[in-house]
Amino acid sequence: MNFVMLITVFGLRIWFLWNYRMGPTGIKHKSKTMSSNIRVNRICQYCQNEFEAKTTVTKYCSEKCGKAAYKAIKRREKMIASEVETKQVREKPLQDLKNKEILTVRQAASLLNCSAKTIYNLIGSGRIKAINLAERKTLIMRAQIDMLFESVVPEFDLRPTIKEKKVKIADAYHMAEIQLKYGISEKALYDLIKRNNIPKLAKGWHVYVPKDEIDRILGPIKI
């Protein structure tokens, strides 16, 4: 009896597996572990040539391009590391100067990114105090360099001053008079006044401008 039951269970298992693989239509199911048959067109990130890829994330068209790209990335990383190291070596002397309390003229010039002559000029003008220990030995306290940036430098307006001309109503036109006399539009007249810096005087509803300025620019009226 046990033997018959064992044969029956074994037969049912074989039948179940057969139906699962073949399906109700009798067509064999593909295994989920099979490779995909997808084909997509992509651009190789190394040689920039178009190729047919099996996945949507493939970056290179061949193993050769993949290895070459890897070498290029490593080479670029080494170059960047070398540039950083070179920059640190170049900036180290400047960092050492910033930590010094007493500087020579050349060191002060390096710190301020200027010539030694400029430092001597600053010493001569009294803006930097220095000590002469010998004929060619001038020392400057670092605090003197810092004080250059703390002192307030007065600002000067180098633009030429223009005297503002006073407008007298007796010697002036109002805007409507100019438009009527010279046949000029309101906008063109305002642009003309602004462009030539003609002084104006607002009085009540009218704006007055000097007659001599308007006549000089617009010229005499032709009869």
JSON list of C-alpha atoms in Angstrom, two decimals:
[
{"chain": "A", "resi": 1, "resn": "MET", "atom": "CA", "xyz": [0.00, 0.00, 0.00]},
{"chain": "A", "resi": 2, "resn": "ASN", "atom": "CA", "xyz": [2.79, 2.39, 0.89]},
{"chain": "A", "resi": 3, "resn": "PHE", "atom": "CA", "xyz": [4.56, 1.53, -2.32]},
{"chain": "A", "resi": 4, "resn": "VAL", "atom": "CA", "xyz": [1.43, 2.37, -4.40]},
{"chain": "A", "resi": 5, "resn": "MET", "atom": "CA", "xyz": [1.04, 5.74, -2.65]},
{"chain": "A", "resi": 6, "resn": "LEU", "atom": "CA", "xyz": [4.70, 6.54, -3.27]},
{"chain": "A", "resi": 7, "resn": "ILE", "atom": "CA", "xyz": [4.33, 5.78, -7.01]},
{"chain": "A", "resi": 8, "resn": "THR", "atom": "CA", "xyz": [1.17, 7.94, -7.16]},
{"chain": "A", "resi": 9, "resn": "VAL", "atom": "CA", "xyz": [2.83, 10.95, -5.47]},
{"chain": "A", "resi": 10, "resn": "PHE", "atom": "CA", "xyz": [5.88, 10.63, -7.71]},
{"chain": "A", "resi": 11, "resn": "GLY", "atom": "CA", "xyz": [3.66, 10.50, -10.81]},
{"chain": "A", "resi": 12, "resn": "LEU", "atom": "CA", "xyz": [1.67, 13.58, -9.74]},
{"chain": "A", "resi": 13, "resn": "ARG", "atom": "CA", "xyz": [4.89, 15.51, -9.19]},
{"chain": "A", "resi": 14, "resn": "ILE", "atom": "CA", "xyz": [6.15, 14.66, -12.69]},
{"chain": "A", "resi": 15, "resn": "TRP", "atom": "CA", "xyz": [2.78, 15.65, -14.17]},
{"chain": "A", "resi": 16, "resn": "PHE", "atom": "CA", "xyz": [2.79, 18.99, -12.32]},
{"chain": "A", "resi": 17, "resn": "LEU", "atom": "CA", "xyz": [6.32, 19.86, -13.45]},
{"chain": "A", "resi": 18, "resn": "TRP", "atom": "CA", "xyz": [5.52, 18.94, -17.04]},
{"chain": "A", "resi": 19, "resn": "ASN", "atom": "CA", "xyz": [2.40, 21.19, -17.12]},
{"chain": "A", "resi": 20, "resn": "TYR", "atom": "CA", "xyz": [4.28, 24.06, -15.48]},
{"chain": "A", "resi": 21, "resn": "ARG", "atom": "CA", "xyz": [7.06, 24.01, -18.10]},
{"chain": "A", "resi": 22, "resn": "MET", "atom": "CA", "xyz": [4.82, 23.41, -21.15]},
{"chain": "A", "resi": 23, "resn": "GLY", "atom": "CA", "xyz": [1.78, 25.42, -20.06]},
{"chain": "A", "resi": 24, "resn": "PRO", "atom": "CA", "xyz": [-1.78, 24.80, -21.14]},
{"chain": "A", "resi": 25, "resn": "THR", "atom": "CA", "xyz": [-0.94, 25.52, -24.78]},
{"chain": "A", "resi": 26, "resn": "GLY", "atom": "CA", "xyz": [1.87, 22.97, -24.90]},
{"chain": "A", "resi": 27, "resn": "ILE", "atom": "CA", "xyz": [4.50, 25.68, -25.56]},
{"chain": "A", "resi": 28, "resn": "LYS", "atom": "CA", "xyz": [7.60, 25.45, -23.44]},
{"chain": "A", "resi": 29, "resn": "HIS", "atom": "CA", "xyz": [8.13, 28.42, -21.07]},
{"chain": "A", "resi": 30, "resn": "LYS", "atom": "CA", "xyz": [11.45, 30.25, -21.20]},
{"chain": "A", "resi": 31, "resn": "SER", "atom": "CA", "xyz": [13.49, 30.18, -18.03]},
{"chain": "A", "resi": 32, "resn": "LYS", "atom": "CA", "xyz": [13.70, 33.47, -16.15]},
{"chain": "A", "resi": 33, "resn": "THR", "atom": "CA", "xyz": [17.45, 33.07, -15.90]},
{"chain": "A", "resi": 34, "resn": "MET", "atom": "CA", "xyz": [17.94, 33.22, -19.68]},
{"chain": "A", "resi": 35, "resn": "SER", "atom": "CA", "xyz": [19.77, 36.25, -21.06]},
{"chain": "A", "resi": 36, "resn": "SER", "atom": "CA", "xyz": [17.68, 39.06, -22.54]},
{"chain": "A", "resi": 37, "resn": "ASN", "atom": "CA", "xyz": [17.43, 39.44, -26.31]},
{"chain": "A", "resi": 38, "resn": "ILE", "atom": "CA", "xyz": [17.06, 43.25, -26.07]},
{"chain": "A", "resi": 39, "resn": "ARG", "atom": "CA", "xyz": [19.16, 45.32, -28.51]},
{"chain": "A", "resi": 40, "resn": "VAL", "atom": "CA", "xyz": [19.56, 49.10, -28.13]},
{"chain": "A", "resi": 41, "resn": "ASN", "atom": "CA", "xyz": [21.68, 51.63, -30.01]},
{"chain": "A", "resi": 42, "resn": "ARG", "atom": "CA", "xyz": [24.09, 53.54, -27.77]},
{"chain": "A", "resi": 43, "resn": "ILE", "atom": "CA", "xyz": [27.13, 55.82, -28.13]},
{"chain": "A", "resi": 44, "resn": "CYS", "atom": "CA", "xyz": [30.44, 54.58, -26.76]},
{"chain": "A", "resi": 45, "resn": "GLN", "atom": "CA", "xyz": [31.64, 56.98, -24.06]},
{"chain": "A", "resi": 46, "resn": "TYR", "atom": "CA", "xyz": [35.25, 56.49, -25.13]},
{"chain": "A", "resi": 47, "resn": "CYS", "atom": "CA", "xyz": [35.43, 56.32, -28.93]},
{"chain": "A", "resi": 48, "resn": "GLN", "atom": "CA", "xyz": [32.06, 58.11, -29.49]},
{"chain": "A", "resi": 49, "resn": "ASN", "atom": "CA", "xyz": [31.02, 55.52, -32.08]},
{"chain": "A", "resi": 50, "resn": "GLU", "atom": "CA", "xyz": [27.49, 54.14, -32.21]},
{"chain": "A", "resi": 51, "resn": "PHE", "atom": "CA", "xyz": [27.07, 50.46, -31.32]},
{"chain": "A", "resi": 52, "resn": "GLU", "atom": "CA", "xyz": [24.39, 47.91, -30.55]},
{"chain": "A", "resi": 53, "resn": "ALA", "atom": "CA", "xyz": [24.21, 47.13, -26.83]},
{"chain": "A", "resi": 54, "resn": "LYS", "atom": "CA", "xyz": [22.49, 44.29, -24.98]},
{"chain": "A", "resi": 55, "resn": "THR", "atom": "CA", "xyz": [21.55, 46.49, -22.00]},
{"chain": "A", "resi": 56, "resn": "THR", "atom": "CA", "xyz": [20.49, 50.09, -21.53]},
{"chain": "A", "resi": 57, "resn": "VAL", "atom": "CA", "xyz": [23.41, 50.82, -19.18]},
{"chain": "A", "resi": 58, "resn": "THR", "atom": "CA", "xyz": [26.28, 49.63, -21.36]},
{"chain": "A", "resi": 59, "resn": "LYS", "atom": "CA", "xyz": [28.85, 52.45, -21.63]},
{"chain": "A", "resi": 60, "resn": "TYR", "atom": "CA", "xyz": [31.48, 51.11, -24.02]},
{"chain": "A", "resi": 61, "resn": "CYS", "atom": "CA", "xyz": [31.30, 49.34, -27.36]},
{"chain": "A", "resi": 62, "resn": "SER", "atom": "CA", "xyz": [34.04, 46.83, -26.59]},
{"chain": "A", "resi": 63, "resn": "GLU", "atom": "CA", "xyz": [36.35, 45.54, -23.88]},
{"chain": "A", "resi": 64, "resn": "LYS", "atom": "CA", "xyz": [39.18, 47.50, -25.51]},
{"chain": "A", "resi": 65, "resn": "CYS", "atom": "CA", "xyz": [37.31, 50.81, -25.12]},
{"chain": "A", "resi": 66, "resn": "GLY", "atom": "CA", "xyz": [36.36, 49.91, -21.55]},
{"chain": "A", "resi": 67, "resn": "LYS", "atom": "CA", "xyz": [39.98, 49.31, -20.55]},
{"chain": "A", "resi": 68, "resn": "ALA", "atom": "CA", "xyz": [41.14, 52.46, -22.36]},
{"chain": "A", "resi": 69, "resn": "ALA", "atom": "CA", "xyz": [38.47, 54.54, -20.59]},
{"chain": "A", "resi": 70, "resn": "TYR", "atom": "CA", "xyz": [39.48, 53.13, -17.21]},
{"chain": "A", "resi": 71, "resn": "LYS", "atom": "CA", "xyz": [43.12, 54.05, -17.87]},
{"chain": "A", "resi": 72, "resn": "ALA", "atom": "CA", "xyz": [42.08, 57.57, -18.95]},
{"chain": "A", "resi": 73, "resn": "ILE", "atom": "CA", "xyz": [40.05, 58.06, -15.73]},
{"chain": "A", "resi": 74, "resn": "LYS", "atom": "CA", "xyz": [42.98, 56.91, -13.57]},
{"chain": "A", "resi": 75, "resn": "ARG", "atom": "CA", "xyz": [45.36, 59.15, -15.52]},
{"chain": "A", "resi": 76, "resn": "ARG", "atom": "CA", "xyz": [43.04, 62.14, -14.97]},
{"chain": "A", "resi": 77, "resn": "GLU", "atom": "CA", "xyz": [42.80, 61.39, -11.24]},
{"chain": "A", "resi": 78, "resn": "LYS", "atom": "CA", "xyz": [46.61, 61.31, -10.99]},
{"chain": "A", "resi": 79, "resn": "MET", "atom": "CA", "xyz": [46.88, 64.63, -12.85]},
{"chain": "A", "resi": 80, "resn": "ILE", "atom": "CA", "xyz": [44.36, 66.30, -10.52]},
{"chain": "A", "resi": 81, "resn": "ALA", "atom": "CA", "xyz": [46.19, 64.95, -7.47]},
{"chain": "A", "resi": 82, "resn": "SER", "atom": "CA", "xyz": [49.48, 66.24, -8.89]},
{"chain": "A", "resi": 83, "resn": "GLU", "atom": "CA", "xyz": [48.01, 69.72, -9.52]},
{"chain": "A", "resi": 84, "resn": "VAL", "atom": "CA", "xyz": [46.67, 69.88, -5.95]},
{"chain": "A", "resi": 85, "resn": "GLU", "atom": "CA", "xyz": [50.04, 68.85, -4.57]},
{"chain": "A", "resi": 86, "resn": "THR", "atom": "CA", "xyz": [51.86, 71.44, -6.73]},
{"chain": "A", "resi": 87, "resn": "LYS", "atom": "CA", "xyz": [49.49, 74.17, -5.56]},
{"chain": "A", "resi": 88, "resn": "GLN", "atom": "CA", "xyz": [50.09, 73.25, -1.93]},
{"chain": "A", "resi": 89, "resn": "VAL", "atom": "CA", "xyz": [53.88, 73.36, -2.45]},
{"chain": "A", "resi": 90, "resn": "ARG", "atom": "CA", "xyz": [53.64, 76.79, -4.12]},
{"chain": "A", "resi": 91, "resn": "GLU", "atom": "CA", "xyz": [51.40, 78.22, -1.39]},
{"chain": "A", "resi": 92, "resn": "LYS", "atom": "CA", "xyz": [53.47, 76.84, 1.49]},
{"chain": "A", "resi": 93, "resn": "PRO", "atom": "CA", "xyz": [56.09, 79.65, 1.48]},
{"chain": "A", "resi": 94, "resn": "LEU", "atom": "CA", "xyz": [53.27, 82.22, 1.51]},
{"chain": "A", "resi": 95, "resn": "GLN", "atom": "CA", "xyz": [51.60, 80.45, 4.42]},
{"chain": "A", "resi": 96, "resn": "ASP", "atom": "CA", "xyz": [54.94, 80.46, 6.28]},
{"chain": "A", "resi": 97, "resn": "LEU", "atom": "CA", "xyz": [55.27, 84.22, 5.67]},
{"chain": "A", "resi": 98, "resn": "LYS", "atom": "CA", "xyz": [51.82, 84.85, 7.12]},
{"chain": "A", "resi": 99, "resn": "ASN", "atom": "CA", "xyz": [52.93, 83.19, 10.34]},
{"chain": "A", "resi": 100, "resn": "LYS", "atom": "CA", "xyz": [56.10, 85.29, 10.67]},
{"chain": "A", "resi": 101, "resn": "GLU", "atom": "CA", "xyz": [56.15, 88.30, 12.99]},
{"chain": "A", "resi": 102, "resn": "ILE", "atom": "CA", "xyz": [59.20, 89.99, 11.41]},
{"chain": "A", "resi": 103, "resn": "LEU", "atom": "CA", "xyz": [59.66, 90.29, 7.65]},
{"chain": "A", "resi": 104, "resn": "THR", "atom": "CA", "xyz": [62.35, 91.44, 5.29]},
{"chain": "A", "resi": 105, "resn": "VAL", "atom": "CA", "xyz": [61.56, 93.82, 2.43]},
{"chain": "A", "resi": 106, "resn": "ARG", "atom": "CA", "xyz": [61.45, 90.95, -0.08]},
{"chain": "A", "resi": 107, "resn": "GLN", "atom": "CA", "xyz": [59.18, 88.89, 2.16]},
{"chain": "A", "resi": 108, "resn": "ALA", "atom": "CA", "xyz": [56.84, 91.85, 2.64]},
{"chain": "A", "resi": 109, "resn": "ALA", "atom": "CA", "xyz": [56.78, 92.34, -1.15]},
{"chain": "A", "resi": 110, "resn": "SER", "atom": "CA", "xyz": [55.88, 88.65, -1.64]},
{"chain": "A", "resi": 111, "resn": "LEU", "atom": "CA", "xyz": [53.14, 88.91, 0.95]},
{"chain": "A", "resi": 112, "resn": "LEU", "atom": "CA", "xyz": [51.62, 91.99, -0.71]},
{"chain": "A", "resi": 113, "resn": "ASN", "atom": "CA", "xyz": [52.31, 90.68, -4.24]},
{"chain": "A", "resi": 114, "resn": "CYS", "atom": "CA", "xyz": [54.24, 93.81, -5.20]},
{"chain": "A", "resi": 115, "resn": "SER", "atom": "CA", "xyz": [57.82, 94.85, -5.90]},
{"chain": "A", "resi": 116, "resn": "ALA", "atom": "CA", "xyz": [60.50, 95.62, -3.31]},
{"chain": "A", "resi": 117, "resn": "LYS", "atom": "CA", "xyz": [60.58, 99.19, -4.65]},
{"chain": "A", "resi": 118, "resn": "THR", "atom": "CA", "xyz": [56.91, 99.62, -3.67]},
{"chain": "A", "resi": 119, "resn": "ILE", "atom": "CA", "xyz": [57.74, 98.52, -0.12]},
{"chain": "A", "resi": 120, "resn": "TYR", "atom": "CA", "xyz": [60.59, 101.05, 0.05]},
{"chain": "A", "resi": 121, "resn": "ASN", "atom": "CA", "xyz": [58.20, 103.74, -1.21]},
{"chain": "A", "resi": 122, "resn": "LEU", "atom": "CA", "xyz": [55.70, 102.82, 1.52]},
{"chain": "A", "resi": 123, "resn": "ILE", "atom": "CA", "xyz": [58.51, 103.04, 4.11]},
{"chain": "A", "resi": 124, "resn": "GLY", "atom": "CA", "xyz": [59.66, 106.40, 2.73]},
{"chain": "A", "resi": 125, "resn": "SER", "atom": "CA", "xyz": [56.12, 107.85, 2.82]},
{"chain": "A", "resi": 126, "resn": "GLY", "atom": "CA", "xyz": [55.68, 106.74, 6.43]},
{"chain": "A", "resi": 127, "resn": "ARG", "atom": "CA", "xyz": [52.84, 104.32, 5.77]},
{"chain": "A", "resi": 128, "resn": "ILE", "atom": "CA", "xyz": [55.04, 101.43, 6.93]},
{"chain": "A", "resi": 129, "resn": "LYS", "atom": "CA", "xyz": [57.46, 101.70, 9.85]},
{"chain": "A", "resi": 130, "resn": "ALA", "atom": "CA", "xyz": [60.69, 99.72, 9.46]},
{"chain": "A", "resi": 131, "resn": "ILE", "atom": "CA", "xyz": [63.97, 99.20, 11.29]},
{"chain": "A", "resi": 132, "resn": "ASN", "atom": "CA", "xyz": [67.36, 99.43, 9.56]},
{"chain": "A", "resi": 133, "resn": "LEU", "atom": "CA", "xyz": [69.74, 97.03, 11.27]},
{"chain": "A", "resi": 134, "resn": "ALA", "atom": "CA", "xyz": [72.39, 97.50, 8.61]},
{"chain": "A", "resi": 135, "resn": "GLU", "atom": "CA", "xyz": [72.89, 99.15, 5.25]},
{"chain": "A", "resi": 136, "resn": "ARG", "atom": "CA", "xyz": [71.08, 96.32, 3.46]},
{"chain": "A", "resi": 137, "resn": "LYS", "atom": "CA", "xyz": [69.08, 94.87, 6.32]},
{"chain": "A", "resi": 138, "resn": "THR", "atom": "CA", "xyz": [65.62, 96.38, 6.71]},
{"chain": "A", "resi": 139, "resn": "LEU", "atom": "CA", "xyz": [63.06, 94.60, 8.86]},
{"chain": "A", "resi": 140, "resn": "ILE", "atom": "CA", "xyz": [59.33, 95.20, 9.03]},
{"chain": "A", "resi": 141, "resn": "MET", "atom": "CA", "xyz": [56.89, 94.06, 11.71]},
{"chain": "A", "resi": 142, "resn": "ARG", "atom": "CA", "xyz": [54.05, 91.96, 10.33]},
{"chain": "A", "resi": 143, "resn": "ALA", "atom": "CA", "xyz": [51.61, 94.18, 12.24]},
{"chain": "A", "resi": 144, "resn": "GLN", "atom": "CA", "xyz": [52.67, 97.10, 10.00]},
{"chain": "A", "resi": 145, "resn": "ILE", "atom": "CA", "xyz": [51.44, 95.18, 6.93]},
{"chain": "A", "resi": 146, "resn": "ASP", "atom": "CA", "xyz": [48.11, 94.49, 8.62]},
{"chain": "A", "resi": 147, "resn": "MET", "atom": "CA", "xyz": [47.72, 98.17, 9.49]},
{"chain": "A", "resi": 148, "resn": "LEU", "atom": "CA", "xyz": [47.81, 99.06, 5.80]},
{"chain": "A", "resi": 149, "resn": "PHE", "atom": "CA", "xyz": [44.41, 97.45, 5.40]},
{"chain": "A", "resi": 150, "resn": "GLU", "atom": "CA", "xyz": [43.00, 98.88, 8.61]},
{"chain": "A", "resi": 151, "resn": "SER", "atom": "CA", "xyz": [43.78, 102.52, 7.82]},
{"chain": "A", "resi": 152, "resn": "VAL", "atom": "CA", "xyz": [40.98, 104.48, 6.20]},
{"chain": "A", "resi": 153, "resn": "VAL", "atom": "CA", "xyz": [41.93, 105.88, 2.81]},
{"chain": "A", "resi": 154, "resn": "PRO", "atom": "CA", "xyz": [39.95, 109.04, 1.94]},
{"chain": "A", "resi": 155, "resn": "GLU", "atom": "CA", "xyz": [37.96, 108.86, -1.25]},
{"chain": "A", "resi": 156, "resn": "PHE", "atom": "CA", "xyz": [38.33, 111.64, -3.81]},
{"chain": "A", "resi": 157, "resn": "ASP", "atom": "CA", "xyz": [35.88, 112.42, -6.56]},
{"chain": "A", "resi": 158, "resn": "LEU", "atom": "CA", "xyz": [38.08, 113.06, -9.60]},
{"chain": "A", "resi": 159, "resn": "ARG", "atom": "CA", "xyz": [35.19, 114.02, -11.85]},
{"chain": "A", "resi": 160, "resn": "PRO", "atom": "CA", "xyz": [35.19, 117.68, -12.96]},
{"chain": "A", "resi": 161, "resn": "THR", "atom": "CA", "xyz": [32.71, 119.78, -11.03]},
{"chain": "A", "resi": 162, "resn": "ILE", "atom": "CA", "xyz": [30.01, 121.36, -13.14]},
{"chain": "A", "resi": 163, "resn": "LYS", "atom": "CA", "xyz": [28.50, 124.59, -11.92]},
{"chain": "A", "resi": 164, "resn": "GLU", "atom": "CA", "xyz": [24.76, 124.42, -12.00]},
{"chain": "A", "resi": 165, "resn": "LYS", "atom": "CA", "xyz": [23.34, 127.30, -13.96]},
{"chain": "A", "resi": 166, "resn": "LYS", "atom": "CA", "xyz": [20.46, 129.14, -12.34]},
{"chain": "A", "resi": 167, "resn": "VAL", "atom": "CA", "xyz": [17.41, 129.49, -14.55]},
{"chain": "A", "resi": 168, "resn": "LYS", "atom": "CA", "xyz": [15.64, 132.86, -14.61]},
{"chain": "A", "resi": 169, "resn": "ILE", "atom": "CA", "xyz": [12.06, 132.79, -15.83]},
{"chain": "A", "resi": 170, "resn": "ALA", "atom": "CA", "xyz": [12.56, 136.05, -17.73]},
{"chain": "A", "resi": 171, "resn": "ASP", "atom": "CA", "xyz": [15.33, 134.45, -19.82]},
{"chain": "A", "resi": 172, "resn": "ALA", "atom": "CA", "xyz": [13.68, 131.05, -20.22]},
{"chain": "A", "resi": 173, "resn": "TYR", "atom": "CA", "xyz": [11.17, 129.17, -22.35]},
{"chain": "A", "resi": 174, "resn": "HIS", "atom": "CA", "xyz": [8.56, 126.87, -20.94]},
{"chain": "A", "resi": 175, "resn": "MET", "atom": "CA", "xyz": [8.21, 123.52, -22.68]},
{"chain": "A", "resi": 176, "resn": "ALA", "atom": "CA", "xyz": [5.11, 124.34, -24.69]},
{"chain": "A", "resi": 177, "resn": "GLU", "atom": "CA", "xyz": [6.78, 127.47, -26.10]},
{"chain": "A", "resi": 178, "resn": "ILE", "atom": "CA", "xyz": [9.74, 125.46, -27.38]},
{"chain": "A", "resi": 179, "resn": "GLN", "atom": "CA", "xyz": [7.47, 122.85, -28.99]},
{"chain": "A", "resi": 180, "resn": "LEU", "atom": "CA", "xyz": [5.44, 125.57, -30.71]},
{"chain": "A", "resi": 181, "resn": "LYS", "atom": "CA", "xyz": [8.47, 127.62, -31.78]},
{"chain": "A", "resi": 182, "resn": "TYR", "atom": "CA", "xyz": [10.68, 124.79, -33.11]},
{"chain": "A", "resi": 183, "resn": "GLY", "atom": "CA", "xyz": [8.06, 122.16, -33.99]},
{"chain": "A", "resi": 184, "resn": "ILE", "atom": "CA", "xyz": [9.62, 119.50, -31.79]},
{"chain": "A", "resi": 185, "resn": "SER", "atom": "CA", "xyz": [7.74, 116.73, -30.00]},
{"chain": "A", "resi": 186, "resn": "GLU", "atom": "CA", "xyz": [7.57, 116.56, -26.21]},
{"chain": "A", "resi": 187, "resn": "LYS", "atom": "CA", "xyz": [9.60, 113.33, -26.02]},
{"chain": "A", "resi": 188, "resn": "ALA", "atom": "CA", "xyz": [12.30, 114.61, -28.39]},
{"chain": "A", "resi": 189, "resn": "LEU", "atom": "CA", "xyz": [12.54, 117.82, -26.36]},
{"chain": "A", "resi": 190, "resn": "TYR", "atom": "CA", "xyz": [12.98, 115.98, -23.06]},
{"chain": "A", "resi": 191, "resn": "ASP", "atom": "CA", "xyz": [15.63, 113.73, -24.63]},
{"chain": "A", "resi": 192, "resn": "LEU", "atom": "CA", "xyz": [17.44, 116.82, -25.95]},
{"chain": "A", "resi": 193, "resn": "ILE", "atom": "CA", "xyz": [17.45, 118.48, -22.52]},
{"chain": "A", "resi": 194, "resn": "LYS", "atom": "CA", "xyz": [18.70, 115.31, -20.83]},
{"chain": "A", "resi": 195, "resn": "ARG", "atom": "CA", "xyz": [21.39, 114.62, -23.42]},
{"chain": "A", "resi": 196, "resn": "ASN", "atom": "CA", "xyz": [22.81, 118.16, -23.24]},
{"chain": "A", "resi": 197, "resn": "ASN", "atom": "CA", "xyz": [22.43, 118.54, -19.44]},
{"chain": "A", "resi": 198, "resn": "ILE", "atom": "CA", "xyz": [20.33, 121.67, -19.85]},
{"chain": "A", "resi": 199, "resn": "PRO", "atom": "CA", "xyz": [19.24, 123.03, -16.44]},
{"chain": "A", "resi": 200, "resn": "LYS", "atom": "CA", "xyz": [15.51, 123.16, -15.69]},
{"chain": "A", "resi": 201, "resn": "LEU", "atom": "CA", "xyz": [13.28, 125.07, -13.32]},
{"chain": "A", "resi": 202, "resn": "ALA", "atom": "CA", "xyz": [9.87, 123.76, -12.30]},
{"chain": "A", "resi": 203, "resn": "LYS", "atom": "CA", "xyz": [7.45, 126.55, -11.45]},
{"chain": "A", "resi": 204, "resn": "GLY", "atom": "CA", "xyz": [3.80, 125.73, -10.94]},
{"chain": "A", "resi": 205, "resn": "TRP", "atom": "CA", "xyz": [2.50, 123.78, -13.96]},
{"chain": "A", "resi": 206, "resn": "HIS", "atom": "CA", "xyz": [5.41, 124.78, -16.21]},
{"chain": "A", "resi": 207, "resn": "VAL", "atom": "CA", "xyz": [9.02, 123.66, -16.60]},
{"chain": "A", "resi": 208, "resn": "TYR", "atom": "CA", "xyz": [11.42, 126.39, -17.77]},
{"chain": "A", "resi": 209, "resn": "VAL", "atom": "CA", "xyz": [14.76, 126.02, -19.58]},
{"chain": "A", "resi": 210, "resn": "PRO", "atom": "CA", "xyz": [17.23, 128.77, -20.60]},
{"chain": "A", "resi": 211, "resn": "LYS", "atom": "CA", "xyz": [16.51, 130.39, -23.96]},
{"chain": "A", "resi": 212, "resn": "ASP", "atom": "CA", "xyz": [20.17, 130.71, -24.94]},
{"chain": "A", "resi": 213, "resn": "GLU", "atom": "CA", "xyz": [20.77, 126.97, -24.45]},
{"chain": "A", "resi": 214, "resn": "ILE", "atom": "CA", "xyz": [17.73, 125.99, -26.57]},
{"chain": "A", "resi": 215, "resn": "ASP", "atom": "CA", "xyz": [18.47, 128.54, -29.29]},
{"chain": "A", "resi": 216, "resn": "ARG", "atom": "CA", "xyz": [22.11, 127.47, -29.44]},
{"chain": "A", "resi": 217, "resn": "ILE", "atom": "CA", "xyz": [21.19, 123.78, -29.96]},
{"chain": "A", "resi": 218, "resn": "LEU", "atom": "CA", "xyz": [18.12, 124.09, -32.17]},
{"chain": "A", "resi": 219, "resn": "GLY", "atom": "CA", "xyz": [19.44, 127.08, -34.12]},
{"chain": "A", "resi": 220, "resn": "PRO", "atom": "CA", "xyz": [17.66, 130.08, -35.59]},
{"chain": "A", "resi": 221, "resn": "ILE", "atom": "CA", "xyz": [14.23, 129.72, -37.10]},
{"chain": "A", "resi": 222, "resn": "LYS", "atom": "CA", "xyz": [14.19, 129.75, -40.90]},
{"chain": "A", "resi": 223, "resn": "ILE", "atom": "CA", "xyz": [11.52, 132.06, -42.34]}
]
